[in-house]
XYZ file of C-alpha atoms in Angstrom:
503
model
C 174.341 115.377 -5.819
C 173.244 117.951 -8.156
C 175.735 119.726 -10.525
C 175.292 123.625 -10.685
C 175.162 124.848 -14.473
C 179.435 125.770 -14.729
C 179.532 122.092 -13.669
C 177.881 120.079 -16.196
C 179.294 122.063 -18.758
C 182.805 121.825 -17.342
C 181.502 117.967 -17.507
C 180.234 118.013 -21.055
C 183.832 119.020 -21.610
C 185.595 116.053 -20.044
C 184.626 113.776 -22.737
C 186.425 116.093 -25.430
C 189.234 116.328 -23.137
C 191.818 113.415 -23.766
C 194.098 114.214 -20.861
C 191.380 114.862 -18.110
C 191.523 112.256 -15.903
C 188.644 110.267 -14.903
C 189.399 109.036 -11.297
C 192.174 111.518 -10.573
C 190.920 114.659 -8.846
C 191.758 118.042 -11.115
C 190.334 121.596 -11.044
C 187.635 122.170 -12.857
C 189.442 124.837 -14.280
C 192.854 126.573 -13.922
C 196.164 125.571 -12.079
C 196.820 123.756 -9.247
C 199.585 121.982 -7.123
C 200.855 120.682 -3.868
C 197.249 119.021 -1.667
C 196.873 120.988 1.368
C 194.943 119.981 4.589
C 193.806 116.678 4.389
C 191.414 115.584 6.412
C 188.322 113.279 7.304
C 185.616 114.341 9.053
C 181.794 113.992 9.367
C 182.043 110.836 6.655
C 184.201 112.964 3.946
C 187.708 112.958 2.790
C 188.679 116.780 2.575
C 191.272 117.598 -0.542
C 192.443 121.528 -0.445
C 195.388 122.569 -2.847
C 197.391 125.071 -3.995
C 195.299 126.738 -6.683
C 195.269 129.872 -8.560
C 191.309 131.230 -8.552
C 192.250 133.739 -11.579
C 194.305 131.622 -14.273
C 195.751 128.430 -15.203
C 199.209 129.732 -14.583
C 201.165 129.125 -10.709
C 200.145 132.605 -8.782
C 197.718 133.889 -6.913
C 198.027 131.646 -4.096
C 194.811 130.286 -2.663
C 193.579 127.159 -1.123
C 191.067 125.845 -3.388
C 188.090 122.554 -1.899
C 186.998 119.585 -3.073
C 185.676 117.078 -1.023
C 184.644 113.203 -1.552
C 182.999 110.563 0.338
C 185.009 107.805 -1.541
C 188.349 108.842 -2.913
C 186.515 108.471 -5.815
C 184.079 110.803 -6.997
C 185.299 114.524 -6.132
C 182.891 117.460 -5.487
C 184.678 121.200 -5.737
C 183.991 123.577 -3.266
C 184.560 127.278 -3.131
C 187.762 128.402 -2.484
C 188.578 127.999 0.773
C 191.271 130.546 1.924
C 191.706 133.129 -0.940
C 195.168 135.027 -1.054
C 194.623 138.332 -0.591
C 197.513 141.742 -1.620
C 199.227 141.765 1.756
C 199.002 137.540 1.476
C 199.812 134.536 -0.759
C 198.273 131.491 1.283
C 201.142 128.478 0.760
C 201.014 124.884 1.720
C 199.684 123.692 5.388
C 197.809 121.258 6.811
C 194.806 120.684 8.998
C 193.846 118.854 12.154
C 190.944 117.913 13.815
C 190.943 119.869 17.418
C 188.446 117.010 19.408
C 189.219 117.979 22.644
C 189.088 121.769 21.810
C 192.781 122.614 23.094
C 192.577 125.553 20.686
C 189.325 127.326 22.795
C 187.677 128.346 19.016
C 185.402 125.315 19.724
C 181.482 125.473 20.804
C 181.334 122.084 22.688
C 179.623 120.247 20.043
C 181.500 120.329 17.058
C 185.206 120.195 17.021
C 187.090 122.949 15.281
C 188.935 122.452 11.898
C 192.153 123.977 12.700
C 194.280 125.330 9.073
C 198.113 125.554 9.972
C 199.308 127.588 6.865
C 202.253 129.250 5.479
C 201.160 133.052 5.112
C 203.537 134.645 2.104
C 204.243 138.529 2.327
C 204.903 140.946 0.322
C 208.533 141.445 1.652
C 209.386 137.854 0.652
C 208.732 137.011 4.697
C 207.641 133.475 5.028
C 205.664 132.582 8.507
C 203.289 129.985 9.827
C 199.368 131.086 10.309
C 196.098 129.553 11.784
C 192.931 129.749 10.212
C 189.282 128.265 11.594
C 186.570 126.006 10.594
C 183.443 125.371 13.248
C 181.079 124.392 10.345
C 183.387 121.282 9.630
C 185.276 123.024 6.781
C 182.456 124.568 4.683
C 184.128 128.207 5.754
C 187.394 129.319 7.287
C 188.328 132.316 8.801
C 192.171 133.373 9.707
C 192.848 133.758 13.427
C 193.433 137.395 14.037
C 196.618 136.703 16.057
C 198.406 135.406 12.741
C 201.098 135.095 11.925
C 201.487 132.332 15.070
C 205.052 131.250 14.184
C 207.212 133.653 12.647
C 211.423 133.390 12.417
C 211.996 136.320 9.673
C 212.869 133.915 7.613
C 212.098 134.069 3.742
C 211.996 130.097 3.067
C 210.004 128.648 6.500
C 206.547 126.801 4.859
C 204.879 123.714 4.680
C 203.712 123.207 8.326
C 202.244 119.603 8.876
C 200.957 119.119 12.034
C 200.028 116.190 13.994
C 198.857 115.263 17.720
C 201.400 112.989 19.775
C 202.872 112.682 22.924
C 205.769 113.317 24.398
C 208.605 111.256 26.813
C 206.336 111.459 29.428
C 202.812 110.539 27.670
C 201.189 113.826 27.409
C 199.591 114.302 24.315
C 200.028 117.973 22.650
C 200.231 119.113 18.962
C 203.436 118.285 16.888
C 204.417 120.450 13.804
C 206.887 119.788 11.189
C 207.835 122.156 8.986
C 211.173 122.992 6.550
C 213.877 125.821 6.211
C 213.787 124.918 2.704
C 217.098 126.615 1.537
C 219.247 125.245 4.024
C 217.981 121.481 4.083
C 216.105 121.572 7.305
C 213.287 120.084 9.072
C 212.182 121.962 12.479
C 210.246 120.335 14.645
C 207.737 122.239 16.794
C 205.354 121.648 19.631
C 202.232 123.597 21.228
C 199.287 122.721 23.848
C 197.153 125.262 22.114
C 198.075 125.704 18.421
C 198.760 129.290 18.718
C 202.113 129.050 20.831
C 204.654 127.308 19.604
C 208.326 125.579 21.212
C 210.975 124.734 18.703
C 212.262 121.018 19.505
C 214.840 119.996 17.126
C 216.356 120.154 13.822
C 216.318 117.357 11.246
C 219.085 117.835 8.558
C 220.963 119.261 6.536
C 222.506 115.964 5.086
C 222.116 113.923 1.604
C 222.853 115.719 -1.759
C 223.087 119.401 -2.326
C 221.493 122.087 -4.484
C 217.959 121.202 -3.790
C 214.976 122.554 -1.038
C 213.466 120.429 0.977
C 209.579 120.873 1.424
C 206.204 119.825 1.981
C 207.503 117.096 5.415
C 204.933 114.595 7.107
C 206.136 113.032 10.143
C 203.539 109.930 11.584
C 203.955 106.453 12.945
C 203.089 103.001 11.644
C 203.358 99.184 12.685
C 205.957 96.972 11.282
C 204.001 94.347 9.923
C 200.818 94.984 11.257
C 202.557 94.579 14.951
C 201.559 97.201 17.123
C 205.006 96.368 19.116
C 207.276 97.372 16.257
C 205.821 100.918 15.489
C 208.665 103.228 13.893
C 207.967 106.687 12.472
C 207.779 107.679 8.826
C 209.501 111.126 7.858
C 208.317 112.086 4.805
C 209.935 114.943 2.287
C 209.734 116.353 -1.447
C 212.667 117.508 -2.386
C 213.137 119.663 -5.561
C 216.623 120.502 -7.494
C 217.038 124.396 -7.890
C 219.579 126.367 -9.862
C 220.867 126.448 -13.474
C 222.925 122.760 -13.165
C 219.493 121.134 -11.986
C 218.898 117.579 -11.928
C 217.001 117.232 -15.577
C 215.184 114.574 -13.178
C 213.451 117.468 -11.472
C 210.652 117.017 -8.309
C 211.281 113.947 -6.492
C 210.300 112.222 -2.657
C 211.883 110.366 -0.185
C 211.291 109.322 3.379
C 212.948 108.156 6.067
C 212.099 105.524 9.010
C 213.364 105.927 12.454
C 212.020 106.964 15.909
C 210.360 109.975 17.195
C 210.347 110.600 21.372
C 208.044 113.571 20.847
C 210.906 116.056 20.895
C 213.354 114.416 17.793
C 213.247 111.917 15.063
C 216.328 109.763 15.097
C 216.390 108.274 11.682
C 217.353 103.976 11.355
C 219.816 104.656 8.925
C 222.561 107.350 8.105
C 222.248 108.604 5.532
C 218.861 107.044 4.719
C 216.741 108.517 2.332
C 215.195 106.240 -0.043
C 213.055 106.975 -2.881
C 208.772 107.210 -2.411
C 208.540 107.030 -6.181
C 210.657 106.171 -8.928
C 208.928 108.443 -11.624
C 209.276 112.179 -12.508
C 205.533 113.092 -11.619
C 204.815 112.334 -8.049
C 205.875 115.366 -5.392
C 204.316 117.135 -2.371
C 202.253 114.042 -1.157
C 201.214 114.365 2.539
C 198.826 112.435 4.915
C 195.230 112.589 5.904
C 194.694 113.283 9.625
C 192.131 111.705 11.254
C 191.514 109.073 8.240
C 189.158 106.041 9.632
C 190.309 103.222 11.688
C 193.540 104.762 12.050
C 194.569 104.354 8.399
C 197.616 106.400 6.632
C 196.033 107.581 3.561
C 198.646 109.687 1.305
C 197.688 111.997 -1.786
C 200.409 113.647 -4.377
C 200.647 116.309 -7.060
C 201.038 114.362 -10.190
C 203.676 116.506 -11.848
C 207.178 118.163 -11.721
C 208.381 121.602 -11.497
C 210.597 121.072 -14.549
C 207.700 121.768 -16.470
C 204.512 121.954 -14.790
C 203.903 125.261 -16.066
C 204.338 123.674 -20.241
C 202.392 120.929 -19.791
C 199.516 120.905 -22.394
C 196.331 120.950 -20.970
C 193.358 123.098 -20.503
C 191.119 125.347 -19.093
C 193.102 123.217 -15.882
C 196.469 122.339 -15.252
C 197.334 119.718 -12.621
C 196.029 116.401 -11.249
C 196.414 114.543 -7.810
C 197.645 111.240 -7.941
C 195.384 108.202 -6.812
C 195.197 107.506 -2.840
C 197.682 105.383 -1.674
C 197.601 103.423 1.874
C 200.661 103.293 3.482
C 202.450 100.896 5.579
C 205.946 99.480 6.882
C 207.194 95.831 5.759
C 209.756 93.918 6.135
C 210.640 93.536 2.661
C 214.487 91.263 2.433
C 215.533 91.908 5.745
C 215.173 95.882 5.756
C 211.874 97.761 6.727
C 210.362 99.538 3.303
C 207.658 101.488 3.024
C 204.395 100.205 0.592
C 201.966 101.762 -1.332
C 199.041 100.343 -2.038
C 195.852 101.259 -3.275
C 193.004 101.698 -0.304
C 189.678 99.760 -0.099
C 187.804 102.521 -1.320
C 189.306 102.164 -4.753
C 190.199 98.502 -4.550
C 187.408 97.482 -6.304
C 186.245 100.419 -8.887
C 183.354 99.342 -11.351
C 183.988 95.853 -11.015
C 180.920 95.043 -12.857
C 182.949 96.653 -15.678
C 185.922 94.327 -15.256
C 186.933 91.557 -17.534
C 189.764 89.130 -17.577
C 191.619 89.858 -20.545
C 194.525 87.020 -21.044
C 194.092 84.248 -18.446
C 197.367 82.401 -18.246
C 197.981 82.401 -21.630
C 201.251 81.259 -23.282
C 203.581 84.337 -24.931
C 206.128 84.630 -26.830
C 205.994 88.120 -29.238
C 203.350 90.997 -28.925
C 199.925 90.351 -28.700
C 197.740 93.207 -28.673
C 195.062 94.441 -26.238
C 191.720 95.971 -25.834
C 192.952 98.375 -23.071
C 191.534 101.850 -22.943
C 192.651 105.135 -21.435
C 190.997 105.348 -17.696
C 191.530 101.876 -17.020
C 193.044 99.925 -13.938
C 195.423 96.728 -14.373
C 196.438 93.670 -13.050
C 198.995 92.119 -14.595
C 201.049 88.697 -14.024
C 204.018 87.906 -15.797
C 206.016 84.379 -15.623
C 209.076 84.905 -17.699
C 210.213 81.313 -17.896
C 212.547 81.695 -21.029
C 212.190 84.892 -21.519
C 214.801 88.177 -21.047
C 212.363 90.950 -21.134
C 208.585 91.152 -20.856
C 206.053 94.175 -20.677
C 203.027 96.194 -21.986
C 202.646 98.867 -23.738
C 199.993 101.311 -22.826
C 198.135 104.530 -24.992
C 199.217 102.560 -28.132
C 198.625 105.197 -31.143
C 199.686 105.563 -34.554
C 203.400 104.635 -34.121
C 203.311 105.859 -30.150
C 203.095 104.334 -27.017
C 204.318 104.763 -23.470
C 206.193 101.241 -22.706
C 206.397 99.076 -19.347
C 209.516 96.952 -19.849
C 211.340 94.545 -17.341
C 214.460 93.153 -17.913
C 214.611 89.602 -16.464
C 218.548 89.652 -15.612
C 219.183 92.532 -14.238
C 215.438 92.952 -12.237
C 214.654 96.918 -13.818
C 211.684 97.933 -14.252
C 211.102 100.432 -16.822
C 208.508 103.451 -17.565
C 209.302 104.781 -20.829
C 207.649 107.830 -22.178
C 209.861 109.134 -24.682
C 207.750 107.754 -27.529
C 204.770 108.519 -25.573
C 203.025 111.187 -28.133
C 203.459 114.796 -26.794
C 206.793 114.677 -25.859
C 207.755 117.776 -26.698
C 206.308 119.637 -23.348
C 209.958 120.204 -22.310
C 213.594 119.121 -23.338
C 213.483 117.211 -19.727
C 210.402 115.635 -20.811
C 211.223 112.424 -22.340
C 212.655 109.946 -20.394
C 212.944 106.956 -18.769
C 211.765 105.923 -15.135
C 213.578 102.663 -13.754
C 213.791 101.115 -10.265
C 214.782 97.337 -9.124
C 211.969 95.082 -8.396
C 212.986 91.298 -8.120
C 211.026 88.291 -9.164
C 208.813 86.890 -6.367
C 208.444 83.198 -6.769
C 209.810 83.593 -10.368
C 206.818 86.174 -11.149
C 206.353 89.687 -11.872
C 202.743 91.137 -10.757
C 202.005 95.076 -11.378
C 199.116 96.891 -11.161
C 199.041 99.678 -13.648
C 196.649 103.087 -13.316
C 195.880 104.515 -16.403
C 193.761 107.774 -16.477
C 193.910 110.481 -19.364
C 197.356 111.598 -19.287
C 198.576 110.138 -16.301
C 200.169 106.683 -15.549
C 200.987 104.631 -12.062
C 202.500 101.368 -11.448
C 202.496 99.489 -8.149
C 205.161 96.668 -7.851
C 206.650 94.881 -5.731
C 203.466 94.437 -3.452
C 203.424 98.679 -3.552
C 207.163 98.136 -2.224
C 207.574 100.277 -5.784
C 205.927 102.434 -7.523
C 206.625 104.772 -10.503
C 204.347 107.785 -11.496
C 204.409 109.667 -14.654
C 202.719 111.489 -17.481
C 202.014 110.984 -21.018
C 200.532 113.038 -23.017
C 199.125 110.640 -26.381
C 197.002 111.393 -29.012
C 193.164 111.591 -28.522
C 192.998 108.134 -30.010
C 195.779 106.353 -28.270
C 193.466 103.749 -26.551
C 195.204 100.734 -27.757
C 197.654 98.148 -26.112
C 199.788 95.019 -25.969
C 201.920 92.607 -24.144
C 204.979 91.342 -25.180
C 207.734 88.755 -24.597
C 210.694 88.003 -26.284
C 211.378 84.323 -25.622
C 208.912 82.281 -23.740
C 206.119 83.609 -21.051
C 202.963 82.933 -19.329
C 200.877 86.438 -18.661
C 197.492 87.316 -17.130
C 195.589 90.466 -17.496
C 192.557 91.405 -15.530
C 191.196 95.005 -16.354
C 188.974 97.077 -14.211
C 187.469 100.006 -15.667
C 186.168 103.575 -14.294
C 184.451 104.746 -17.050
C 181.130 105.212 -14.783
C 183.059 107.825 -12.539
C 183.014 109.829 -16.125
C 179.906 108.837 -17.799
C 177.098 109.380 -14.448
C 176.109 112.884 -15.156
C 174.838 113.434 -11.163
C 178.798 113.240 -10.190
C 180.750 115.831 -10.057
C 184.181 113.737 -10.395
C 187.764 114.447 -9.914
């Protein structure tokens, strides 16, 4: 593809940029959050977003574009559904209409179909439709909007999905949150535009949060099509003065939904998505190929996504991640792994960096800053093991493990920048046991941001770090006696080709 002139100088840019990511999608320019309306269609992976056209500050609600036929390499689009005075366009989701349910269809391509939370000026919060025919190069609201409205000044995030009911009939499924009172409502419609409330989900687990942003969508156990359970998915954010200094955070839930109500496995059972501070909002693709459950999440928390220090943009999606139920120890978990688009980036670029190599102290490492990692550890003797990563002049952000007690540790407090926010240094730990007396990770590093995938994607932790321009450096370390291999595969070419526009 060609670049128009704002791109390639917006390009020229990334380069001088040390916190641009290079196989994250951001903005070309100015501030976005939570992804909006996934969808695949017509061989491309749709991305829209929360975005402010006008500054790199949160207002201004719009849904800004980008599409990408690889989760790889992003192309930005116009925006897609500006806000307008009487309007702030909030989160939503879009569907695929095949059979044309929603009568905005010609016959030969299906209609997009937007489900969006319209914002007024009175504070009124209500659900709205919005149209694509040209497979989502334009949209235009349905004049009927708003579709679903309960006077209510905290009813958003819609995500809606087709399933079927007790009886087998297929019709349209929404899920969307009272966020103030802890609540999940569960909707259904035959057309998109009428709307039957089913059931309520909630209000349970701890207090002085909102819930938002909910995906709802079923999965095999194990790859076993006869052990399919349901995935309730939910960001949930601390408000108030005595906040958690954690901040954004997600969970989900497994259970069963009959169409009408989801019946969670366990009460209370929310477990944690992520273990870091920077991972919130992440919903679904619909329609993804062969069936697949492709997620996507705003890499950053509303503790301070409005200090952190970047520029002309501010905020970054976090990498794909395929999702699936295992049977992980006797309980059904949820994984996170990364999908076969991106399971292989640049491999001509990789290189095995340590290949089984004895360890026992630091030994330093040729790692870069847009880099992914695979990395083995065998502890043996030792008590703790890890890597540190963006290694500058007396900074680094440090992967530990502690061999006894099985934590896992993401520590950015020495990471460089960490003055963003007093909330901003910290500490991101979750269990993850030894499998066959080995620890294996695989570690995203891109700009400013940093994922790790343990556990088989049974954990992950996702976080920011904002090191100096020249914080490319990096080392292993072990403090008794180890074997550890490193394999490193590189995206440098999503940053360097100057035909593509990336993320």
């Amino acid at each position: 593809m060609t670049m128009t002139d704002h791109e390639a100088s917006i390009a020229d840019g990334v380069s001088l940029d040390p916190y641009r990511p290079a196989f994250h999608f951001t903005p070309a320019e100015n501030w976005m959050n939570d992804p909006n309306g996934l969808v695949w269609i017509d061989d491309r992976y749709h991305l829209f977003f929360q975005y402010n056209p006008e500054g790199a500050d949160w207002g201004n609600m719009s849904w800004g574009h980008a599409t990408s036929p690889d989760l790889l390499t992003w192309t930005e689009h116009p925006v897609a559904l500006p806000y307008r005075d009487d309007e702030q366009v909030f989160s939503g989701s879009v569907v695929v209409d095949h059979a044309n349910t929603s009568g905005f269809g010609d016959g030969v391509i299906p209609p997009l179909m937007a489900m969006y939370t319209s914002v007024y000026p009175d504070g009124r919060q209500a659900q709205s439709l919005a149209v694509s025919v040209d497979s989502g190069t334009t949209w235009h609201p349905f004049a009927g909007n708003p579709v679903l409205d309960r006077g209510s000044h905290a009813f958003r995030d819609p995500k809606v999905i087709r399933a079927a009911d007790r009886d087998g009939r297929e019709r349209w499924v929404m899920v969307a949150v009272e966020a103030e009172r802890r609540e999940v409502l569960v909707f259904s419609s035959d057309d998109l535009r009428e709307w039957r409330h089913e059931s309520t989900v909630g209000a349970f687990g701890p207090g002085g949060v909102v819930w938002e942003c909910p995906d709802l969508f079923p999965l095999d156990v194990d790859d076993d099509p006869l052990r399919q359970r349901w995935v309730l998915l939910l960001s949930i954010n601390p408000v108030g003065a005595d906040a958690d200094p954690d901040g954004s955070s997600m969970a989900y839930l497994v259970g069963d939904f009959d169409g009408h109500r989801f019946t969670p496995d366990e009460s209370p059972g929310w477990q944690r998505l992520d273990h870091g501070r920077d991972f919130y909002a992440g919903v679904t693709f619909d329609n993804a190929p062969d069936g697949r459950r492709i997620m996507l999440g705003w890499m950053n928390n509303w503790r301070y996504a409005a200090d952190i220090p970047t520029a002309p943009w501010r905020g970054a999606m976090s990498l794909p991640r395929e999702l699936a139920l295992r049977t992980i120890d006797g309980r059904v978990r949820l994984v996170q792994s990364l999908p076969r688009e991106l399971a292989a980036i640049d491999p001509a670029a990789g290189e095995t960096l340590l290949d089984g190599v004895d360890l026992d102290g630091v030994r330093r490492l040729p790692i870069g800053c847009n880099v992914l990692l695979d990395v083995e550890w065998e502890p043996r003797g030792a008590r703790r093991i890890g890597m540190d990563l963006l290694v500058g002049d007396g900074t680094a952000t440090r992967l530990s493990y502690d061999v006894e007690s099985g934590r896992l540790s993401l520590d950015r407090s020495n990471s460089g920048h960490v003055d963003v926010h007093p909330d901003f240094p910290s500490s991101s730990r979750a269990l993850v046991p030894l499998r066959e007396g080995r620890l294996r990770v695989q570690l995203a590093v891109d700009g400013c941001l940093v994922e790790v995938f343990a556990d088989d994607g049974a954990v992950t932790v996702s976080d920011q770090a904002f090191a100096d321009a020249d914080a490319v450096g990096g080392a292993v370390f072990a403090d008794g006696p180890s074997t550890v291999w490193v394999r490193r595969r590189t995206a440098l070419a999503a940053r360097d080709d100057p035909d593509v526009r990336r993320g």
